[in-house]
Amino acid sequence: MKLENVVPWGRNLAEYREMHLYSDADKHKNILGCGDGPASINSELTQLGVNITSIDPTYKFSKDEIAQRVDATASVVSEELRRNREDFVWKNIANIDDLIELRLSAMNMFLTDYESGVKEGRYIYQELPKLDFKDNSFDLAWSSHFLFLYSEHFDFEFHKSSILEMLRVANEVRVFPLLDLKNEKSVHLKPLLRFLKEKGYIYEIQKSDYEFQKGADEMLRIFKVKDKDAS
């Protein structure tokens, strides 16, 4: 992956709480964030004493390199949002200026924490669908704005392999949102649900407390089933 192809976009703890229905019942869980990117979620949860590890391909780059990319893309993203503001729900976030301020604040918090987090093993350069963790290393693994969203870029096999890998290393998986970039249900969702049902996995689609992309207000929650052949 080349950094010039990345558009950094960081979300904060409040948003993760709403997207993934993260609650006080989860605070004692060991969490794996898949594709957390420059979000402040790791920094904020770490400050609260939560055990969280974030993986992302951008973590192979230095703090300065990521910061430069944030600066280079902020104005481009802002203009893109202004052109397509009708594609979003301005409820939790009032307007584009507030959104940009929110994103930059989250990314600055991430950058402040990044180097110490790398040393502590909280930010690790890895990417789906192959993870270098032992089986059952985590209680909860989540994907935010990666799986399903980029359905045109990643095929069904990638989605299936990625979710199975998350289930290998964690007891529970949460994925948000279930729409693609065109605001349509991912073409991979139904076949994935059929596959999970065939293999005996327990899953549910829950209404989240978050909607910014129009119609993106549901989360897929999958629970570990032991001793299942899911190949």
mmCIF file of C-alpha atoms in Angstrom, residues 66-168:
data_model
loop_
_atom_site.group_PDB
_atom_site.id
_atom_site.type_symbol
_atom_site.label_atom_id
_atom_site.label_comp_id
_atom_site.label_asym_id
_atom_site.label_seq_id
_atom_site.Cartn_x
_atom_site.Cartn_y
_atom_site.Cartn_z
ATOM 1 C CA ILE A 66 0.804 10.101 8.407
ATOM 2 C CA ALA A 67 0.575 13.689 9.691
ATOM 3 C CA GLN A 68 1.733 15.025 6.318
ATOM 4 C CA ARG A 69 -0.901 12.931 4.573
ATOM 5 C CA VAL A 70 -3.602 14.244 6.931
ATOM 6 C CA ASP A 71 -2.574 17.818 6.093
ATOM 7 C CA ALA A 72 -2.470 17.080 2.370
ATOM 8 C CA THR A 73 -5.951 15.561 2.191
ATOM 9 C CA ALA A 74 -7.991 17.593 4.724
ATOM 10 C CA SER A 75 -9.002 20.323 2.266
ATOM 11 C CA VAL A 76 -9.732 17.795 -0.501
ATOM 12 C CA VAL A 77 -12.034 15.808 1.790
ATOM 13 C CA SER A 78 -13.736 18.997 2.925
ATOM 14 C CA GLU A 79 -14.533 20.021 -0.658
ATOM 15 C CA GLU A 80 -15.772 16.520 -1.503
ATOM 16 C CA LEU A 81 -18.131 16.632 1.474
ATOM 17 C CA ARG A 82 -19.501 19.998 0.451
ATOM 18 C CA ARG A 83 -20.252 18.680 -3.035
ATOM 19 C CA ASN A 84 -21.992 15.596 -1.686
ATOM 20 C CA ARG A 85 -23.543 16.861 1.536
ATOM 21 C CA GLU A 86 -26.962 15.456 0.546
ATOM 22 C CA ASP A 87 -25.573 11.919 0.882
ATOM 23 C CA PHE A 88 -25.210 12.355 4.645
ATOM 24 C CA VAL A 89 -27.431 12.782 7.686
ATOM 25 C CA TRP A 90 -26.674 15.956 9.604
ATOM 26 C CA LYS A 91 -28.108 14.893 12.941
ATOM 27 C CA ASN A 92 -25.339 13.725 15.263
ATOM 28 C CA ILE A 93 -23.003 16.127 13.469
ATOM 29 C CA ALA A 94 -24.492 19.548 12.723
ATOM 30 C CA ASN A 95 -22.549 20.667 9.655
ATOM 31 C CA ILE A 96 -19.418 20.158 7.574
ATOM 32 C CA ASP A 97 -17.279 22.544 9.608
ATOM 33 C CA ASP A 98 -18.132 20.644 12.793
ATOM 34 C CA LEU A 99 -17.370 17.371 11.030
ATOM 35 C CA ILE A 100 -13.939 18.508 9.859
ATOM 36 C CA GLU A 101 -13.135 19.799 13.352
ATOM 37 C CA LEU A 102 -14.252 16.480 14.843
ATOM 38 C CA ARG A 103 -12.145 14.444 12.416
ATOM 39 C CA LEU A 104 -9.010 16.578 12.806
ATOM 40 C CA SER A 105 -9.353 16.461 16.595
ATOM 41 C CA ALA A 106 -9.573 12.655 16.532
ATOM 42 C CA MET A 107 -6.611 12.347 14.166
ATOM 43 C CA ASN A 108 -4.499 14.752 16.218
ATOM 44 C CA MET A 109 -5.234 12.685 19.318
ATOM 45 C CA PHE A 110 -4.169 9.585 17.393
ATOM 46 C CA LEU A 111 -0.946 11.228 16.205
ATOM 47 C CA THR A 112 -0.086 12.358 19.733
ATOM 48 C CA ASP A 113 -0.500 8.772 20.945
ATOM 49 C CA TYR A 114 0.870 6.958 17.909
ATOM 50 C CA GLU A 115 4.577 6.567 18.683
ATOM 51 C CA SER A 116 4.051 5.443 22.274
ATOM 52 C CA GLY A 117 1.233 3.156 21.092
ATOM 53 C CA VAL A 118 3.526 1.518 18.538
ATOM 54 C CA LYS A 119 6.154 0.871 21.237
ATOM 55 C CA GLU A 120 3.493 -0.588 23.525
ATOM 56 C CA GLY A 121 2.145 -2.839 20.778
ATOM 57 C CA ARG A 122 -1.236 -1.088 20.601
ATOM 58 C CA TYR A 123 -0.796 -0.014 16.962
ATOM 59 C CA ILE A 124 0.371 -2.888 14.780
ATOM 60 C CA TYR A 125 0.988 -3.015 11.052
ATOM 61 C CA GLN A 126 -1.241 -5.889 9.969
ATOM 62 C CA GLU A 127 -4.189 -6.220 7.642
ATOM 63 C CA LEU A 128 -7.030 -8.566 6.895
ATOM 64 C CA PRO A 129 -7.608 -11.275 5.863
ATOM 65 C CA LYS A 130 -4.542 -12.703 7.650
ATOM 66 C CA LEU A 131 -3.733 -11.826 11.256
ATOM 67 C CA ASP A 132 -0.664 -12.807 13.269
ATOM 68 C CA PHE A 133 -2.500 -13.468 16.516
ATOM 69 C CA LYS A 134 -3.158 -16.757 18.282
ATOM 70 C CA ASP A 135 -6.627 -18.264 18.382
ATOM 71 C CA ASN A 136 -8.966 -16.625 20.904
ATOM 72 C CA SER A 137 -6.575 -13.782 21.682
ATOM 73 C CA PHE A 138 -9.409 -11.257 22.034
ATOM 74 C CA ASP A 139 -12.903 -11.035 23.428
ATOM 75 C CA LEU A 140 -14.134 -8.665 20.730
ATOM 76 C CA ALA A 141 -12.964 -7.696 17.244
ATOM 77 C CA TRP A 142 -14.586 -4.931 15.234
ATOM 78 C CA SER A 143 -14.375 -3.396 11.788
ATOM 79 C CA SER A 144 -15.461 0.188 11.275
ATOM 80 C CA HIS A 145 -16.003 1.612 7.785
ATOM 81 C CA PHE A 146 -13.973 -1.029 5.993
ATOM 82 C CA LEU A 147 -15.708 -4.371 5.462
ATOM 83 C CA PHE A 148 -18.860 -4.058 3.316
ATOM 84 C CA LEU A 149 -18.233 -0.342 2.721
ATOM 85 C CA TYR A 150 -15.594 -1.093 0.074
ATOM 86 C CA SER A 151 -17.513 -3.917 -1.595
ATOM 87 C CA GLU A 152 -16.425 -2.827 -5.072
ATOM 88 C CA HIS A 153 -12.780 -3.057 -4.047
ATOM 89 C CA PHE A 154 -12.892 -6.367 -2.121
ATOM 90 C CA ASP A 155 -14.777 -9.459 -3.260
ATOM 91 C CA PHE A 156 -16.913 -11.919 -1.313
ATOM 92 C CA GLU A 157 -14.010 -14.282 -0.630
ATOM 93 C CA PHE A 158 -12.079 -11.436 0.966
ATOM 94 C CA HIS A 159 -15.043 -10.575 3.199
ATOM 95 C CA LYS A 160 -15.628 -14.200 4.159
ATOM 96 C CA SER A 161 -11.947 -14.840 4.888
ATOM 97 C CA SER A 162 -11.641 -11.611 6.870
ATOM 98 C CA ILE A 163 -14.625 -12.307 9.092
ATOM 99 C CA LEU A 164 -13.566 -15.912 9.666
ATOM 100 C CA GLU A 165 -10.119 -14.668 10.636
ATOM 101 C CA MET A 166 -11.642 -12.183 13.071
ATOM 102 C CA LEU A 167 -13.725 -15.016 14.539
ATOM 103 C CA ARG A 168 -10.602 -17.128 14.860
#
